[in-house]
PDB file of N, CA and C in Angstrom:
ATOM      1  N   UNK A   1      24.276 -26.615  15.526  1.00 81.00           N
ATOM      2  CA  UNK A   1      23.594 -25.624  14.719  1.00 81.00           C
ATOM      3  C   UNK A   1      24.044 -25.801  13.272  1.00 81.00           C
ATOM      4  N   UNK A   2      23.104 -26.045  12.353  1.00 94.00           N
ATOM      5  CA  UNK A   2      23.433 -26.161  10.935  1.00 94.00           C
ATOM      6  C   UNK A   2      23.217 -24.803  10.266  1.00 94.00           C
ATOM      7  N   UNK A   3      24.153 -24.446   9.392  1.00 96.00           N
ATOM      8  CA  UNK A   3      24.109 -23.151   8.717  1.00 96.00           C
ATOM      9  C   UNK A   3      24.314 -23.379   7.225  1.00 96.00           C
ATOM     10  N   UNK A   4      23.475 -22.734   6.412  1.00 97.00           N
ATOM     11  CA  UNK A   4      23.582 -22.838   4.964  1.00 97.00           C
ATOM     12  C   UNK A   4      23.400 -21.447   4.368  1.00 97.00           C
ATOM     13  N   UNK A   5      24.349 -21.045   3.521  1.00 98.00           N
ATOM     14  CA  UNK A   5      24.223 -19.796   2.771  1.00 98.00           C
ATOM     15  C   UNK A   5      24.014 -20.181   1.317  1.00 98.00           C
ATOM     16  N   UNK A   6      22.901 -19.700   0.740  1.00 98.00           N
ATOM     17  CA  UNK A   6      22.607 -20.048  -0.640  1.00 98.00           C
ATOM     18  C   UNK A   6      22.056 -18.847  -1.395  1.00 98.00           C
ATOM     19  N   UNK A   7      22.349 -18.831  -2.688  1.00 98.00           N
ATOM     20  CA  UNK A   7      21.855 -17.778  -3.563  1.00 98.00           C
ATOM     21  C   UNK A   7      20.401 -18.071  -3.923  1.00 98.00           C
ATOM     22  N   UNK A   8      19.577 -17.050  -3.865  1.00 98.00           N
ATOM     23  CA  UNK A   8      18.190 -17.129  -4.322  1.00 98.00           C
ATOM     24  C   UNK A   8      18.065 -16.104  -5.455  1.00 98.00           C
ATOM     25  N   UNK A   9      18.464 -16.493  -6.685  1.00 97.00           N
ATOM     26  CA  UNK A   9      18.486 -15.524  -7.781  1.00 97.00           C
ATOM     27  C   UNK A   9      17.128 -14.900  -8.093  1.00 97.00           C
ATOM     28  N   UNK A  10      16.049 -15.625  -7.895  1.00 97.00           N
ATOM     29  CA  UNK A  10      14.717 -15.082  -8.169  1.00 97.00           C
ATOM     30  C   UNK A  10      14.413 -13.886  -7.271  1.00 97.00           C
ATOM     31  N   UNK A  11      14.914 -13.909  -6.045  1.00 98.00           N
ATOM     32  CA  UNK A  11      14.707 -12.813  -5.100  1.00 98.00           C
ATOM     33  C   UNK A  11      15.877 -11.833  -5.104  1.00 98.00           C
ATOM     34  N   UNK A  12      16.926 -12.130  -5.896  1.00 98.00           N
ATOM     35  CA  UNK A  12      18.150 -11.335  -5.954  1.00 98.00           C
ATOM     36  C   UNK A  12      18.747 -11.118  -4.564  1.00 98.00           C
ATOM     37  N   UNK A  13      18.923 -12.254  -3.879  1.00 98.00           N
ATOM     38  CA  UNK A  13      19.544 -12.172  -2.561  1.00 98.00           C
ATOM     39  C   UNK A  13      20.146 -13.522  -2.186  1.00 98.00           C
ATOM     40  N   UNK A  14      21.168 -13.451  -1.362  1.00 98.00           N
ATOM     41  CA  UNK A  14      21.698 -14.641  -0.718  1.00 98.00           C
ATOM     42  C   UNK A  14      20.968 -14.770   0.607  1.00 98.00           C
ATOM     43  N   UNK A  15      20.638 -15.984   0.980  1.00 98.00           N
ATOM     44  CA  UNK A  15      19.917 -16.227   2.231  1.00 98.00           C
ATOM     45  C   UNK A  15      20.747 -17.124   3.131  1.00 98.00           C
ATOM     46  N   UNK A  16      20.632 -16.900   4.426  1.00 98.00           N
ATOM     47  CA  UNK A  16      21.288 -17.774   5.390  1.00 98.00           C
ATOM     48  C   UNK A  16      20.206 -18.485   6.186  1.00 98.00           C
ATOM     49  N   UNK A  17      20.311 -19.803   6.193  1.00 98.00           N
ATOM     50  CA  UNK A  17      19.394 -20.644   6.955  1.00 98.00           C
ATOM     51  C   UNK A  17      20.142 -21.199   8.151  1.00 98.00           C
ATOM     52  N   UNK A  18      19.585 -21.022   9.320  1.00 97.00           N
ATOM     53  CA  UNK A  18      20.145 -21.575  10.550  1.00 97.00           C
ATOM     54  C   UNK A  18      19.142 -22.587  11.068  1.00 97.00           C
ATOM     55  N   UNK A  19      19.568 -23.835  11.133  1.00 95.00           N
ATOM     56  CA  UNK A  19      18.663 -24.924  11.518  1.00 95.00           C
ATOM     57  C   UNK A  19      17.367 -24.865  10.706  1.00 95.00           C
ATOM     58  N   UNK A  20      17.520 -24.655   9.384  1.00 94.00           N
ATOM     59  CA  UNK A  20      16.419 -24.619   8.413  1.00 94.00           C
ATOM     60  C   UNK A  20      15.476 -23.431   8.556  1.00 94.00           C
ATOM     61  N   UNK A  21      15.848 -22.423   9.367  1.00 96.00           N
ATOM     62  CA  UNK A  21      15.039 -21.208   9.492  1.00 96.00           C
ATOM     63  C   UNK A  21      15.769 -20.055   8.817  1.00 96.00           C
ATOM     64  N   UNK A  22      15.035 -19.238   8.068  1.00 97.00           N
ATOM     65  CA  UNK A  22      15.637 -18.074   7.435  1.00 97.00           C
ATOM     66  C   UNK A  22      16.086 -17.103   8.512  1.00 97.00           C
ATOM     67  N   UNK A  23      17.400 -16.874   8.587  1.00 98.00           N
ATOM     68  CA  UNK A  23      17.963 -16.027   9.636  1.00 98.00           C
ATOM     69  C   UNK A  23      18.407 -14.670   9.115  1.00 98.00           C
ATOM     70  N   UNK A  24      18.513 -14.531   7.800  1.00 98.00           N
ATOM     71  CA  UNK A  24      18.930 -13.255   7.234  1.00 98.00           C
ATOM     72  C   UNK A  24      19.142 -13.365   5.744  1.00 98.00           C
ATOM     73  N   UNK A  25      19.471 -12.220   5.140  1.00 98.00           N
ATOM     74  CA  UNK A  25      19.701 -12.201   3.702  1.00 98.00           C
ATOM     75  C   UNK A  25      20.622 -11.041   3.345  1.00 98.00           C
ATOM     76  N   UNK A  26      21.237 -11.160   2.186  1.00 98.00           N
ATOM     77  CA  UNK A  26      22.052 -10.095   1.608  1.00 98.00           C
ATOM     78  C   UNK A  26      21.516  -9.833   0.205  1.00 98.00           C
ATOM     79  N   UNK A  27      20.901  -8.677   0.024  1.00 98.00           N
ATOM     80  CA  UNK A  27      20.318  -8.314  -1.258  1.00 98.00           C
ATOM     81  C   UNK A  27      21.405  -7.813  -2.203  1.00 98.00           C
ATOM     82  N   UNK A  28      21.201  -8.111  -3.499  1.00 98.00           N
ATOM     83  CA  UNK A  28      22.181  -7.674  -4.491  1.00 98.00           C
ATOM     84  C   UNK A  28      21.497  -7.243  -5.774  1.00 98.00           C
ATOM     85  N   UNK A  29      22.263  -6.515  -6.594  1.00 98.00           N
ATOM     86  CA  UNK A  29      21.850  -6.129  -7.933  1.00 98.00           C
ATOM     87  C   UNK A  29      22.915  -6.621  -8.893  1.00 98.00           C
ATOM     88  N   UNK A  30      22.493  -7.241  -9.976  1.00 96.00           N
ATOM     89  CA  UNK A  30      23.439  -7.679 -11.006  1.00 96.00           C
ATOM     90  C   UNK A  30      23.630  -6.515 -11.965  1.00 96.00           C
ATOM     91  N   UNK A  31      24.873  -6.096 -12.093  1.00 94.00           N
ATOM     92  CA  UNK A  31      25.223  -4.984 -12.981  1.00 94.00           C
ATOM     93  C   UNK A  31      26.135  -5.515 -14.078  1.00 94.00           C
ATOM     94  N   UNK A  32      26.356  -4.737 -15.130  1.00 91.00           N
ATOM     95  CA  UNK A  32      27.162  -5.246 -16.246  1.00 91.00           C
ATOM     96  C   UNK A  32      28.564  -5.722 -15.847  1.00 91.00           C
ATOM     97  N   UNK A  33      29.236  -5.019 -14.947  1.00 91.00           N
ATOM     98  CA  UNK A  33      30.624  -5.363 -14.632  1.00 91.00           C
ATOM     99  C   UNK A  33      30.799  -6.008 -13.269  1.00 91.00           C
ATOM    100  N   UNK A  34      29.733  -6.065 -12.465  1.00 95.00           N
ATOM    101  CA  UNK A  34      29.895  -6.554 -11.094  1.00 95.00           C
ATOM    102  C   UNK A  34      28.540  -6.855 -10.467  1.00 95.00           C
ATOM    103  N   UNK A  35      28.599  -7.494  -9.315  1.00 97.00           N
ATOM    104  CA  UNK A  35      27.425  -7.709  -8.480  1.00 97.00           C
ATOM    105  C   UNK A  35      27.500  -6.692  -7.347  1.00 97.00           C
ATOM    106  N   UNK A  36      26.475  -5.864  -7.228  1.00 97.00           N
ATOM    107  CA  UNK A  36      26.435  -4.853  -6.172  1.00 97.00           C
ATOM    108  C   UNK A  36      25.735  -5.434  -4.952  1.00 97.00           C
ATOM    109  N   UNK A  37      26.431  -5.449  -3.829  1.00 98.00           N
ATOM    110  CA  UNK A  37      25.849  -5.896  -2.559  1.00 98.00           C
ATOM    111  C   UNK A  37      25.260  -4.667  -1.885  1.00 98.00           C
ATOM    112  N   UNK A  38      23.931  -4.617  -1.811  1.00 98.00           N
ATOM    113  CA  UNK A  38      23.261  -3.384  -1.417  1.00 98.00           C
ATOM    114  C   UNK A  38      22.717  -3.372   0.006  1.00 98.00           C
ATOM    115  N   UNK A  39      22.449  -4.548   0.580  1.00 98.00           N
ATOM    116  CA  UNK A  39      21.841  -4.545   1.920  1.00 98.00           C
ATOM    117  C   UNK A  39      21.978  -5.923   2.547  1.00 98.00           C
ATOM    118  N   UNK A  40      22.342  -5.955   3.812  1.00 98.00           N
ATOM    119  CA  UNK A  40      22.387  -7.204   4.575  1.00 98.00           C
ATOM    120  C   UNK A  40      21.502  -7.018   5.797  1.00 98.00           C
ATOM    121  N   UNK A  41      20.675  -8.007   6.052  1.00 97.00           N
ATOM    122  CA  UNK A  41      19.748  -7.934   7.186  1.00 97.00           C
ATOM    123  C   UNK A  41      19.714  -9.274   7.911  1.00 97.00           C
ATOM    124  N   UNK A  42      19.748  -9.217   9.242  1.00 97.00           N
ATOM    125  CA  UNK A  42      19.670 -10.416  10.079  1.00 97.00           C
ATOM    126  C   UNK A  42      18.414 -10.319  10.928  1.00 97.00           C
ATOM    127  N   UNK A  43      17.665 -11.410  10.981  1.00 97.00           N
ATOM    128  CA  UNK A  43      16.462 -11.469  11.817  1.00 97.00           C
ATOM    129  C   UNK A  43      16.863 -11.208  13.271  1.00 97.00           C
ATOM    130  N   UNK A  44      16.098 -10.380  13.989  1.00 96.00           N
ATOM    131  CA  UNK A  44      16.443 -10.066  15.383  1.00 96.00           C
ATOM    132  C   UNK A  44      16.617 -11.297  16.282  1.00 96.00           C
ATOM    133  N   UNK A  45      15.943 -12.390  15.965  1.00 94.00           N
ATOM    134  CA  UNK A  45      16.090 -13.608  16.766  1.00 94.00           C
ATOM    135  C   UNK A  45      17.475 -14.229  16.642  1.00 94.00           C
ATOM    136  N   UNK A  46      18.254 -13.789  15.643  1.00 94.00           N
ATOM    137  CA  UNK A  46      19.564 -14.393  15.383  1.00 94.00           C
ATOM    138  C   UNK A  46      20.724 -13.418  15.576  1.00 94.00           C
ATOM    139  N   UNK A  47      20.450 -12.264  16.192  1.00 90.00           N
ATOM    140  CA  UNK A  47      21.536 -11.316  16.424  1.00 90.00           C
ATOM    141  C   UNK A  47      22.468 -11.841  17.502  1.00 90.00           C
ATOM    142  N   UNK A  48      23.684 -11.346  17.483  1.00 90.00           N
ATOM    143  CA  UNK A  48      24.726 -11.726  18.452  1.00 90.00           C
ATOM    144  C   UNK A  48      25.132 -13.196  18.356  1.00 90.00           C
ATOM    145  N   UNK A  49      24.863 -13.835  17.214  1.00 93.00           N
ATOM    146  CA  UNK A  49      25.271 -15.217  17.003  1.00 93.00           C
ATOM    147  C   UNK A  49      26.303 -15.327  15.878  1.00 93.00           C
ATOM    148  N   UNK A  50      26.722 -14.178  15.338  1.00 95.00           N
ATOM    149  CA  UNK A  50      27.676 -14.190  14.239  1.00 95.00           C
ATOM    150  C   UNK A  50      27.059 -14.485  12.894  1.00 95.00           C
ATOM    151  N   UNK A  51      25.737 -14.412  12.803  1.00 97.00           N
ATOM    152  CA  UNK A  51      25.037 -14.751  11.557  1.00 97.00           C
ATOM    153  C   UNK A  51      25.398 -13.766  10.449  1.00 97.00           C
ATOM    154  N   UNK A  52      25.493 -12.487  10.766  1.00 97.00           N
ATOM    155  CA  UNK A  52      25.831 -11.491   9.756  1.00 97.00           C
ATOM    156  C   UNK A  52      27.196 -11.742   9.140  1.00 97.00           C
ATOM    157  N   UNK A  53      28.176 -12.016   9.977  1.00 97.00           N
ATOM    158  CA  UNK A  53      29.529 -12.286   9.474  1.00 97.00           C
ATOM    159  C   UNK A  53      29.580 -13.590   8.690  1.00 97.00           C
ATOM    160  N   UNK A  54      28.864 -14.588   9.156  1.00 97.00           N
ATOM    161  CA  UNK A  54      28.823 -15.864   8.436  1.00 97.00           C
ATOM    162  C   UNK A  54      28.175 -15.676   7.067  1.00 97.00           C
ATOM    163  N   UNK A  55      27.116 -14.877   7.015  1.00 98.00           N
ATOM    164  CA  UNK A  55      26.452 -14.588   5.748  1.00 98.00           C
ATOM    165  C   UNK A  55      27.382 -13.811   4.820  1.00 98.00           C
ATOM    166  N   UNK A  56      28.027 -12.778   5.323  1.00 98.00           N
ATOM    167  CA  UNK A  56      28.943 -11.981   4.500  1.00 98.00           C
ATOM    168  C   UNK A  56      30.052 -12.857   3.927  1.00 98.00           C
ATOM    169  N   UNK A  57      30.645 -13.698   4.763  1.00 98.00           N
ATOM    170  CA  UNK A  57      31.713 -14.598   4.306  1.00 98.00           C
ATOM    171  C   UNK A  57      31.188 -15.552   3.228  1.00 98.00           C
ATOM    172  N   UNK A  58      30.008 -16.127   3.445  1.00 98.00           N
ATOM    173  CA  UNK A  58      29.431 -17.056   2.479  1.00 98.00           C
ATOM    174  C   UNK A  58      29.137 -16.389   1.146  1.00 98.00           C
ATOM    175  N   UNK A  59      28.601 -15.177   1.192  1.00 98.00           N
ATOM    176  CA  UNK A  59      28.311 -14.425  -0.031  1.00 98.00           C
ATOM    177  C   UNK A  59      29.595 -14.150  -0.801  1.00 98.00           C
ATOM    178  N   UNK A  60      30.586 -13.608  -0.108  1.00 98.00           N
ATOM    179  CA  UNK A  60      31.841 -13.251  -0.770  1.00 98.00           C
ATOM    180  C   UNK A  60      32.565 -14.488  -1.290  1.00 98.00           C
ATOM    181  N   UNK A  61      32.544 -15.567  -0.537  1.00 98.00           N
ATOM    182  CA  UNK A  61      33.177 -16.802  -1.004  1.00 98.00           C
ATOM    183  C   UNK A  61      32.508 -17.310  -2.284  1.00 98.00           C
ATOM    184  N   UNK A  62      31.179 -17.318  -2.301  1.00 98.00           N
ATOM    185  CA  UNK A  62      30.468 -17.822  -3.472  1.00 98.00           C
ATOM    186  C   UNK A  62      30.666 -16.920  -4.691  1.00 98.00           C
ATOM    187  N   UNK A  63      30.632 -15.614  -4.489  1.00 98.00           N
ATOM    188  CA  UNK A  63      30.866 -14.703  -5.608  1.00 98.00           C
ATOM    189  C   UNK A  63      32.290 -14.851  -6.131  1.00 98.00           C
ATOM    190  N   UNK A  64      33.243 -15.024  -5.229  1.00 97.00           N
ATOM    191  CA  UNK A  64      34.626 -15.237  -5.643  1.00 97.00           C
ATOM    192  C   UNK A  64      34.795 -16.522  -6.433  1.00 97.00           C
ATOM    193  N   UNK A  65      34.142 -17.591  -5.993  1.00 97.00           N
ATOM    194  CA  UNK A  65      34.217 -18.873  -6.701  1.00 97.00           C
ATOM    195  C   UNK A  65      33.628 -18.773  -8.102  1.00 97.00           C
ATOM    196  N   UNK A  66      32.615 -17.925  -8.258  1.00 95.00           N
ATOM    197  CA  UNK A  66      31.991 -17.736  -9.574  1.00 95.00           C
ATOM    198  C   UNK A  66      32.802 -16.795 -10.457  1.00 95.00           C
ATOM    199  N   UNK A  67      33.776 -16.121  -9.869  1.00 95.00           N
ATOM    200  CA  UNK A  67      34.590 -15.179 -10.628  1.00 95.00           C
ATOM    201  C   UNK A  67      33.955 -13.813 -10.787  1.00 95.00           C
ATOM    202  N   UNK A  68      32.950 -13.514  -9.965  1.00 96.00           N
ATOM    203  CA  UNK A  68      32.275 -12.217 -10.043  1.00 96.00           C
ATOM    204  C   UNK A  68      33.091 -11.135  -9.348  1.00 96.00           C
ATOM    205  N   UNK A  69      33.004  -9.932  -9.880  1.00 96.00           N
ATOM    206  CA  UNK A  69      33.535  -8.748  -9.216  1.00 96.00           C
ATOM    207  C   UNK A  69      32.417  -8.208  -8.332  1.00 96.00           C
ATOM    208  N   UNK A  70      32.787  -7.461  -7.293  1.00 97.00           N
ATOM    209  CA  UNK A  70      31.820  -7.009  -6.292  1.00 97.00           C
ATOM    210  C   UNK A  70      31.924  -5.498  -6.109  1.00 97.00           C
ATOM    211  N   UNK A  71      30.765  -4.857  -6.027  1.00 97.00           N
ATOM    212  CA  UNK A  71      30.647  -3.458  -5.624  1.00 97.00           C
ATOM    213  C   UNK A  71      29.897  -3.476  -4.299  1.00 97.00           C
ATOM    214  N   UNK A  72      30.448  -2.823  -3.295  1.00 97.00           N
ATOM    215  CA  UNK A  72      29.845  -2.866  -1.960  1.00 97.00           C
ATOM    216  C   UNK A  72      29.141  -1.546  -1.665  1.00 97.00           C
ATOM    217  N   UNK A  73      27.828  -1.629  -1.482  1.00 97.00           N
ATOM    218  CA  UNK A  73      27.020  -0.477  -1.089  1.00 97.00           C
ATOM    219  C   UNK A  73      26.419  -0.686   0.300  1.00 97.00           C
ATOM    220  N   UNK A  74      26.704  -1.815   0.892  1.00 98.00           N
ATOM    221  CA  UNK A  74      26.195  -2.181   2.218  1.00 98.00           C
ATOM    222  C   UNK A  74      27.273  -1.893   3.257  1.00 98.00           C
ATOM    223  N   UNK A  75      26.939  -1.098   4.259  1.00 98.00           N
ATOM    224  CA  UNK A  75      27.918  -0.721   5.283  1.00 98.00           C
ATOM    225  C   UNK A  75      28.438  -1.931   6.055  1.00 98.00           C
ATOM    226  N   UNK A  76      27.587  -2.905   6.321  1.00 97.00           N
ATOM    227  CA  UNK A  76      28.029  -4.085   7.077  1.00 97.00           C
ATOM    228  C   UNK A  76      29.071  -4.864   6.287  1.00 97.00           C
ATOM    229  N   UNK A  77      28.814  -5.089   5.008  1.00 98.00           N
ATOM    230  CA  UNK A  77      29.766  -5.853   4.196  1.00 98.00           C
ATOM    231  C   UNK A  77      31.046  -5.051   3.983  1.00 98.00           C
ATOM    232  N   UNK A  78      30.938  -3.741   3.839  1.00 97.00           N
ATOM    233  CA  UNK A  78      32.137  -2.903   3.717  1.00 97.00           C
ATOM    234  C   UNK A  78      33.010  -3.039   4.969  1.00 97.00           C
ATOM    235  N   UNK A  79      32.392  -3.003   6.137  1.00 98.00           N
ATOM    236  CA  UNK A  79      33.136  -3.160   7.391  1.00 98.00           C
ATOM    237  C   UNK A  79      33.732  -4.563   7.496  1.00 98.00           C
ATOM    238  N   UNK A  80      33.003  -5.564   7.022  1.00 98.00           N
ATOM    239  CA  UNK A  80      33.510  -6.936   7.048  1.00 98.00           C
ATOM    240  C   UNK A  80      34.775  -7.047   6.199  1.00 98.00           C
ATOM    241  N   UNK A  81      34.746  -6.454   5.012  1.00 98.00           N
ATOM    242  CA  UNK A  81      35.919  -6.512   4.134  1.00 98.00           C
ATOM    243  C   UNK A  81      37.089  -5.750   4.746  1.00 98.00           C
ATOM    244  N   UNK A  82      36.822  -4.665   5.436  1.00 97.00           N
ATOM    245  CA  UNK A  82      37.899  -3.936   6.131  1.00 97.00           C
ATOM    246  C   UNK A  82      38.585  -4.834   7.148  1.00 97.00           C
ATOM    247  N   UNK A  83      37.813  -5.663   7.837  1.00 97.00           N
ATOM    248  CA  UNK A  83      38.376  -6.581   8.845  1.00 97.00           C
ATOM    249  C   UNK A  83      38.984  -7.831   8.222  1.00 97.00           C
ATOM    250  N   UNK A  84      38.621  -8.122   6.981  1.00 98.00           N
ATOM    251  CA  UNK A  84      39.084  -9.333   6.289  1.00 98.00           C
ATOM    252  C   UNK A  84      39.619  -8.945   4.911  1.00 98.00           C
ATOM    253  N   UNK A  85      40.831  -8.394   4.872  1.00 96.00           N
ATOM    254  CA  UNK A  85      41.359  -7.860   3.613  1.00 96.00           C
ATOM    255  C   UNK A  85      41.562  -8.893   2.506  1.00 96.00           C
ATOM    256  N   UNK A  86      41.477 -10.163   2.833  1.00 96.00           N
ATOM    257  CA  UNK A  86      41.608 -11.189   1.791  1.00 96.00           C
ATOM    258  C   UNK A  86      40.484 -11.098   0.756  1.00 96.00           C
ATOM    259  N   UNK A  87      39.407 -10.391   1.081  1.00 97.00           N
ATOM    260  CA  UNK A  87      38.300 -10.243   0.146  1.00 97.00           C
ATOM    261  C   UNK A  87      38.422  -9.006  -0.734  1.00 97.00           C
ATOM    262  N   UNK A  88      39.404  -8.151  -0.486  1.00 96.00           N
ATOM    263  CA  UNK A  88      39.551  -6.923  -1.274  1.00 96.00           C
ATOM    264  C   UNK A  88      39.765  -7.201  -2.759  1.00 96.00           C
ATOM    265  N   UNK A  89      40.337  -8.344  -3.079  1.00 95.00           N
ATOM    266  CA  UNK A  89      40.604  -8.680  -4.482  1.00 95.00           C
ATOM    267  C   UNK A  89      39.315  -8.850  -5.295  1.00 95.00           C
ATOM    268  N   UNK A  90      38.180  -9.004  -4.620  1.00 96.00           N
ATOM    269  CA  UNK A  90      36.899  -9.157  -5.320  1.00 96.00           C
ATOM    270  C   UNK A  90      36.317  -7.815  -5.761  1.00 96.00           C
ATOM    271  N   UNK A  91      36.802  -6.731  -5.150  1.00 95.00           N
ATOM    272  CA  UNK A  91      36.214  -5.423  -5.404  1.00 95.00           C
ATOM    273  C   UNK A  91      36.446  -4.995  -6.841  1.00 95.00           C
ATOM    274  N   UNK A  92      35.358  -4.560  -7.473  1.00 82.00           N
ATOM    275  CA  UNK A  92      35.425  -4.136  -8.865  1.00 82.00           C
ATOM    276  C   UNK A  92      34.855  -2.746  -9.028  1.00 82.00           C
ATOM    277  N   UNK A  93      34.756  -2.345 -10.241  1.00 66.00           N
ATOM    278  CA  UNK A  93      34.218  -1.027 -10.579  1.00 66.00           C
ATOM    279  C   UNK A  93      32.721  -1.165 -10.791  1.00 66.00           C
ATOM    280  N   UNK A  94      31.931  -0.254 -10.222  1.00 53.00           N
ATOM    281  CA  UNK A  94      30.489  -0.296 -10.370  1.00 53.00           C
ATOM    282  C   UNK A  94      30.064   0.404 -11.599  1.00 53.00           C
TER     283      UNK A  94
END
């Protein structure tokens, strides 16, 4: 299974492709001091495969590499960060 997480700035979302099929996305808003992660959605055909967690990790890794601060408004990503405290350093002020 090939997995790719990529930013689609025109749509203001990160997308996850599984075997070249769109499996989900994480919508965001660019704010002056941070990127707000507002919603994560996984296609029902890809549930229970870890796609949501893989997408959350990919989004946070890419934002961290870019040096962006993050505001979390998405319950799924908030729960992911609770389970993976190494991402807490990305949290910024909204």
